[in-house]
């Protein structure tokens, strides 16, 4: 793989900085904490690290409310610490990707403060999305739309105007028709590229372009009927392409060109592919496997569709089972399959809640959990993905088989999805609990002085130090898998990808001599002939339930 295209087949490890490792005993993970663990990342064998936001932030949304895009939160470190981290990663051949949050800033951003201090119609307000209220007193919001974390999407500012926020009220949306906003983000991209980052993860990449010119705006009920795409006022409009074409020019100023992966919750693969073309971001997340039941028919369809669309886009596919927004895969895959019957409750915006949120809300009682099968399936799913063409994104703790944490007292929860959807959602804190590095200590080795989200007593049994010494551990398995993948990849990249016939409930594909077989069922399956290279469960003369096997 040439230096320019490293991202096409990369294993990218997502770090949620506040919850990875704490170097200064304040209970909050930081950049020096990450730097102290570069050896861990090297031994795991990842190609790149993606850092979730580490910018100054009041943490209304875990850092996705950015006060200043070109600085480091002092609680997380300094720009010198950032440079030192990039150098330490690069010294081990690990790339660095940073999160860019271009849909919204925080209310503390200086431009939002300037907008509040300026009158309606001013250039300062034009950088955000301000509209007059309706009715004689201008007291009625411009539309009845709901925000993603609950509550209305328009916030009054006291002078007859409202500003729009897709997420929390503390996250005002930028106006991407404003040239100053566009120019400022180009400056931010160059700033971080000049600090050595190799790429960007683009938050809500499908939401930047907006058209709120309809008068009146559609009602929430009408909006719910409009598909994401050119007719939707804010999801996946065609004009996003122009934004990323400009970004691409910046990426291409660098050698090698910087790359970006867009967070694109767009269901139609051909629409999603627009973000991944070489003249745009380069890659787009596909969350299809993350949302799918662990089932051979689903997995086959999803992989086939995404490989085709990545090919058509001139990109490579992405595979992901976990991130900081969803229930951890070792738990999710231990639940009974999602069905319309067990996933049909509504949240405050009237959208369908998935089975996972309903289960979390019940404190884990709503459906029975098979934790052992969950771990087996999450390992099998990840090993399946690691063998596919494309990049695999791993979320911190996934390599440990870490389950979701349910036992966080309400008073200690941080996620706005919990606070703003009272009684309807517990939010995403359960996958953001600081990692256990050692089996004991005030924070299981996360730091010297507790952790900003409480860790449960059972966390110690998943500790890195225990797993590192146990050849049968989940960590040992992934270290082996990533090392083997590195050996097999050069030949596989140029090899033909092929599906092979296999019994119902199983899938078998190959890339040259590298074959992968996954048994998605709860019963043993006949094992294909060949030399076994790796297995997620000890193979006998059959493929055990919920297992992936690499062989040649
Ligand atoms: C997606 C991020 O992954 C999520 O954590 C955040 O809450 C929203 N975008 C808003 O920035």
CSV table of N, CA, C and O in Angstrom, one decimal, residues 320-386:
chain,number,residue,atom,x,y,z
A,320,UNK,N,-17.7,-0.9,10.9
A,320,UNK,CA,-17.7,-0.4,12.3
A,320,UNK,C,-18.9,-1.1,13.1
A,320,UNK,O,-20.0,-1.2,12.5
A,321,UNK,N,-18.5,-1.5,14.3
A,321,UNK,CA,-19.5,-2.1,15.1
A,321,UNK,C,-19.7,-1.3,16.4
A,321,UNK,O,-20.7,-1.6,17.2
A,322,UNK,N,-18.8,-0.4,16.7
A,322,UNK,CA,-18.9,0.3,18.0
A,322,UNK,C,-18.3,1.7,17.8
A,322,UNK,O,-17.4,1.9,17.0
A,323,UNK,N,-18.9,2.6,18.6
A,323,UNK,CA,-18.3,3.9,18.7
A,323,UNK,C,-18.8,4.5,20.0
A,323,UNK,O,-19.5,3.9,20.7
A,324,UNK,N,-18.5,5.8,20.2
A,324,UNK,CA,-18.9,6.5,21.4
A,324,UNK,C,-20.4,6.8,21.5
A,324,UNK,O,-20.9,7.5,22.4
A,325,UNK,N,-21.1,6.5,20.4
A,325,UNK,CA,-22.6,6.9,20.4
A,325,UNK,C,-23.5,5.7,20.5
A,325,UNK,O,-24.7,5.9,20.5
A,326,UNK,N,-23.0,4.5,20.5
A,326,UNK,CA,-23.9,3.3,20.5
A,326,UNK,C,-23.5,2.3,21.7
A,326,UNK,O,-22.3,2.4,22.2
A,327,UNK,N,-24.4,1.5,22.0
A,327,UNK,CA,-24.2,0.5,23.0
A,327,UNK,C,-23.0,-0.4,22.6
A,327,UNK,O,-22.9,-0.8,21.4
A,328,UNK,N,-22.1,-0.8,23.5
A,328,UNK,CA,-21.0,-1.6,23.1
A,328,UNK,C,-21.4,-2.9,22.4
A,328,UNK,O,-22.3,-3.6,22.9
A,329,UNK,N,-20.6,-3.3,21.4
A,329,UNK,CA,-21.0,-4.4,20.6
A,329,UNK,C,-21.0,-5.8,21.4
A,329,UNK,O,-21.9,-6.6,21.1
A,330,UNK,N,-20.1,-5.9,22.4
A,330,UNK,CA,-20.1,-7.2,23.1
A,330,UNK,C,-21.5,-7.4,23.9
A,330,UNK,O,-21.9,-8.5,24.1
A,331,UNK,N,-22.1,-6.3,24.2
A,331,UNK,CA,-23.4,-6.3,24.8
A,331,UNK,C,-24.5,-6.4,23.8
A,331,UNK,O,-25.4,-7.3,23.8
A,332,UNK,N,-24.4,-5.5,22.8
A,332,UNK,CA,-25.5,-5.5,21.8
A,332,UNK,C,-25.7,-6.8,21.1
A,332,UNK,O,-26.9,-7.2,21.0
A,333,UNK,N,-24.6,-7.5,20.8
A,333,UNK,CA,-24.8,-8.7,20.1
A,333,UNK,C,-25.2,-9.9,21.0
A,333,UNK,O,-25.4,-11.0,20.5
A,334,UNK,N,-25.3,-9.6,22.3
A,334,UNK,CA,-25.8,-10.6,23.2
A,334,UNK,C,-27.3,-10.5,23.4
A,334,UNK,O,-27.9,-11.3,24.1
A,335,UNK,N,-27.9,-9.5,22.8
A,335,UNK,CA,-29.4,-9.4,22.9
A,335,UNK,C,-30.1,-10.2,21.8
A,335,UNK,O,-29.5,-10.4,20.8
A,336,UNK,N,-31.3,-10.5,22.1
A,336,UNK,CA,-32.1,-11.2,21.0
A,336,UNK,C,-32.2,-10.3,19.8
A,336,UNK,O,-32.1,-9.0,20.0
A,337,UNK,N,-32.2,-10.8,18.6
A,337,UNK,CA,-32.3,-10.0,17.4
A,337,UNK,C,-33.4,-8.9,17.5
A,337,UNK,O,-34.4,-9.1,18.1
A,338,UNK,N,-33.1,-7.7,16.9
A,338,UNK,CA,-34.1,-6.6,16.9
A,338,UNK,C,-35.2,-7.0,15.9
A,338,UNK,O,-34.9,-7.5,14.9
A,339,UNK,N,-36.4,-6.7,16.4
A,339,UNK,CA,-37.6,-7.0,15.5
A,339,UNK,C,-38.5,-5.8,15.6
A,339,UNK,O,-38.3,-5.0,16.5
A,340,UNK,N,-39.4,-5.7,14.7
A,340,UNK,CA,-40.3,-4.5,14.8
A,340,UNK,C,-41.0,-4.5,16.2
A,340,UNK,O,-41.3,-3.5,16.7
A,341,UNK,N,-41.3,-5.7,16.7
A,341,UNK,CA,-42.0,-5.8,18.0
A,341,UNK,C,-41.2,-5.3,19.1
A,341,UNK,O,-41.7,-4.7,20.0
A,342,UNK,N,-39.9,-5.6,19.2
A,342,UNK,CA,-39.1,-5.2,20.3
A,342,UNK,C,-38.4,-3.9,20.1
A,342,UNK,O,-37.6,-3.5,21.0
A,343,UNK,N,-38.7,-3.2,19.0
A,343,UNK,CA,-37.9,-1.9,18.8
A,343,UNK,C,-38.9,-0.8,18.5
A,343,UNK,O,-38.5,0.2,17.9
A,344,UNK,N,-40.1,-0.9,18.9
A,344,UNK,CA,-41.1,0.1,18.3
A,344,UNK,C,-41.5,1.2,19.2
A,344,UNK,O,-42.5,1.8,19.0
A,345,UNK,N,-40.8,1.5,20.3
A,345,UNK,CA,-41.3,2.6,21.1
A,345,UNK,C,-40.8,3.9,20.5
A,345,UNK,O,-39.9,4.0,19.8
A,346,UNK,N,-41.5,5.0,20.9
A,346,UNK,CA,-41.2,6.3,20.3
A,346,UNK,C,-40.5,7.2,21.3
A,346,UNK,O,-40.7,7.2,22.4
A,347,UNK,N,-39.6,8.0,20.8
A,347,UNK,CA,-39.0,9.1,21.7
A,347,UNK,C,-39.7,10.4,21.4
A,347,UNK,O,-40.7,10.5,20.7
A,348,UNK,N,-39.2,11.4,22.0
A,348,UNK,CA,-39.9,12.7,22.0
A,348,UNK,C,-40.1,13.3,20.6
A,348,UNK,O,-41.0,14.1,20.4
A,349,UNK,N,-39.3,12.9,19.7
A,349,UNK,CA,-39.4,13.4,18.3
A,349,UNK,C,-40.3,12.5,17.4
A,349,UNK,O,-40.4,12.7,16.3
A,350,UNK,N,-40.8,11.4,18.0
A,350,UNK,CA,-41.6,10.5,17.3
A,350,UNK,C,-40.8,9.5,16.4
A,350,UNK,O,-41.4,8.9,15.5
A,351,UNK,N,-39.5,9.5,16.5
A,351,UNK,CA,-38.8,8.5,15.7
A,351,UNK,C,-38.7,7.2,16.5
A,351,UNK,O,-38.8,7.1,17.7
A,352,UNK,N,-38.4,6.1,15.7
A,352,UNK,CA,-38.4,4.8,16.3
A,352,UNK,C,-37.2,4.6,17.2
A,352,UNK,O,-36.1,4.9,16.7
A,353,UNK,N,-37.3,4.2,18.3
A,353,UNK,CA,-36.2,3.8,19.2
A,353,UNK,C,-35.8,2.4,18.8
A,353,UNK,O,-36.6,1.6,18.6
A,354,UNK,N,-34.5,2.2,18.9
A,354,UNK,CA,-34.1,0.9,18.6
A,354,UNK,C,-34.2,0.0,19.9
A,354,UNK,O,-34.4,0.5,21.0
A,355,UNK,N,-34.1,-1.3,19.7
A,355,UNK,CA,-34.2,-2.2,20.8
A,355,UNK,C,-33.1,-1.9,21.9
A,355,UNK,O,-33.4,-2.0,23.1
A,356,UNK,N,-32.0,-1.4,21.4
A,356,UNK,CA,-30.9,-1.2,22.4
A,356,UNK,C,-31.2,-0.2,23.4
A,356,UNK,O,-31.0,-0.3,24.6
A,357,UNK,N,-31.8,0.9,22.9
A,357,UNK,CA,-32.1,2.0,23.9
A,357,UNK,C,-33.2,1.6,24.8
A,357,UNK,O,-33.2,1.9,26.0
A,358,UNK,N,-34.1,0.8,24.3
A,358,UNK,CA,-35.2,0.4,25.2
A,358,UNK,C,-34.6,-0.6,26.3
A,358,UNK,O,-35.1,-0.5,27.4
A,359,UNK,N,-33.7,-1.4,25.8
A,359,UNK,CA,-33.1,-2.3,26.8
A,359,UNK,C,-32.3,-1.5,27.8
A,359,UNK,O,-32.3,-1.8,29.0
A,360,UNK,N,-31.5,-0.5,27.4
A,360,UNK,CA,-30.7,0.3,28.3
A,360,UNK,C,-31.6,1.0,29.3
A,360,UNK,O,-31.3,1.0,30.5
A,361,UNK,N,-32.7,1.5,28.8
A,361,UNK,CA,-33.6,2.2,29.7
A,361,UNK,C,-34.2,1.3,30.8
A,361,UNK,O,-34.5,1.8,31.9
A,362,UNK,N,-34.4,0.1,30.4
A,362,UNK,CA,-34.9,-0.8,31.4
A,362,UNK,C,-33.9,-1.3,32.4
A,362,UNK,O,-34.2,-2.1,33.3
A,363,UNK,N,-32.7,-0.8,32.3
A,363,UNK,CA,-31.6,-1.2,33.2
A,363,UNK,C,-31.2,-2.7,32.9
A,363,UNK,O,-30.7,-3.4,33.7
A,364,UNK,N,-31.4,-3.1,31.7
A,364,UNK,CA,-31.0,-4.4,31.2
A,364,UNK,C,-32.0,-5.5,31.5
A,364,UNK,O,-31.6,-6.7,31.5
A,365,UNK,N,-33.2,-5.2,31.8
A,365,UNK,CA,-34.2,-6.2,32.2
A,365,UNK,C,-35.2,-6.5,31.0
A,365,UNK,O,-35.8,-7.5,31.0
A,366,UNK,N,-35.3,-5.6,30.1
A,366,UNK,CA,-36.3,-5.7,29.0
A,366,UNK,C,-36.2,-7.0,28.2
A,366,UNK,O,-37.2,-7.6,27.8
A,367,UNK,N,-35.0,-7.3,27.9
A,367,UNK,CA,-34.7,-8.6,27.1
A,367,UNK,C,-33.6,-9.3,27.8
A,367,UNK,O,-32.7,-8.7,28.3
A,368,UNK,N,-33.6,-10.7,27.7
A,368,UNK,CA,-32.5,-11.4,28.3
A,368,UNK,C,-31.2,-11.2,27.5
A,368,UNK,O,-31.2,-11.1,26.3
A,369,UNK,N,-30.1,-11.0,28.3
A,369,UNK,CA,-28.8,-10.9,27.7
A,369,UNK,C,-28.0,-12.2,27.8
A,369,UNK,O,-27.9,-12.7,28.9
A,370,UNK,N,-27.4,-12.6,26.7
A,370,UNK,CA,-26.5,-13.7,26.7
A,370,UNK,C,-25.1,-13.1,26.5
A,370,UNK,O,-24.7,-12.9,25.3
A,371,UNK,N,-24.4,-12.8,27.6
A,371,UNK,CA,-23.2,-12.1,27.5
A,371,UNK,C,-22.1,-12.9,26.8
A,371,UNK,O,-21.3,-12.3,26.1
A,372,UNK,N,-22.1,-14.2,27.1
A,372,UNK,CA,-21.1,-15.0,26.5
A,372,UNK,C,-21.2,-15.0,24.9
A,372,UNK,O,-20.2,-14.9,24.2
A,373,UNK,N,-22.5,-15.2,24.5
A,373,UNK,CA,-22.7,-15.2,23.0
A,373,UNK,C,-22.4,-13.8,22.5
A,373,UNK,O,-21.8,-13.7,21.4
A,374,UNK,N,-22.7,-12.8,23.3
A,374,UNK,CA,-22.4,-11.4,22.8
A,374,UNK,C,-20.9,-11.2,22.5
A,374,UNK,O,-20.5,-10.6,21.5
A,375,UNK,N,-20.1,-11.6,23.5
A,375,UNK,CA,-18.7,-11.5,23.3
A,375,UNK,C,-18.2,-12.3,22.1
A,375,UNK,O,-17.4,-11.9,21.2
A,376,UNK,N,-18.7,-13.6,22.0
A,376,UNK,CA,-18.3,-14.4,20.9
A,376,UNK,C,-18.7,-13.8,19.5
A,376,UNK,O,-17.9,-13.7,18.6
A,377,UNK,N,-19.9,-13.3,19.5
A,377,UNK,CA,-20.4,-12.6,18.2
A,377,UNK,C,-19.6,-11.4,17.9
A,377,UNK,O,-19.3,-11.1,16.8
A,378,UNK,N,-19.3,-10.6,19.0
A,378,UNK,CA,-18.6,-9.3,18.6
A,378,UNK,C,-17.2,-9.6,18.1
A,378,UNK,O,-16.7,-8.9,17.2
A,379,UNK,N,-16.5,-10.6,18.7
A,379,UNK,CA,-15.2,-11.0,18.2
A,379,UNK,C,-15.3,-11.6,16.8
A,379,UNK,O,-14.5,-11.2,15.9
A,380,UNK,N,-16.3,-12.4,16.5
A,380,UNK,CA,-16.5,-13.0,15.2
A,380,UNK,C,-16.8,-11.9,14.2
A,380,UNK,O,-16.3,-11.9,13.1
A,381,UNK,N,-17.7,-10.9,14.6
A,381,UNK,CA,-18.0,-9.9,13.7
A,381,UNK,C,-16.8,-9.0,13.3
A,381,UNK,O,-16.6,-8.7,12.1
A,382,UNK,N,-16.0,-8.7,14.3
A,382,UNK,CA,-14.8,-7.8,14.0
A,382,UNK,C,-13.8,-8.6,13.2
A,382,UNK,O,-13.2,-8.0,12.3
A,383,UNK,N,-13.6,-9.9,13.5
A,383,UNK,CA,-12.7,-10.7,12.7
A,383,UNK,C,-13.2,-10.8,11.3
A,383,UNK,O,-12.4,-10.8,10.3
A,384,UNK,N,-14.5,-10.9,11.1
A,384,UNK,CA,-15.1,-11.0,9.7
A,384,UNK,C,-14.7,-9.7,9.0
A,384,UNK,O,-14.2,-9.7,7.9
A,385,UNK,N,-15.0,-8.5,9.7
A,385,UNK,CA,-14.7,-7.2,9.0
A,385,UNK,C,-13.3,-7.0,8.7
A,385,UNK,O,-12.9,-6.4,7.7
A,386,UNK,N,-12.4,-7.4,9.7
A,386,UNK,CA,-11.0,-7.2,9.5
A,386,UNK,C,-10.4,-7.9,8.2
A,386,UNK,O,-9.4,-7.5,7.7
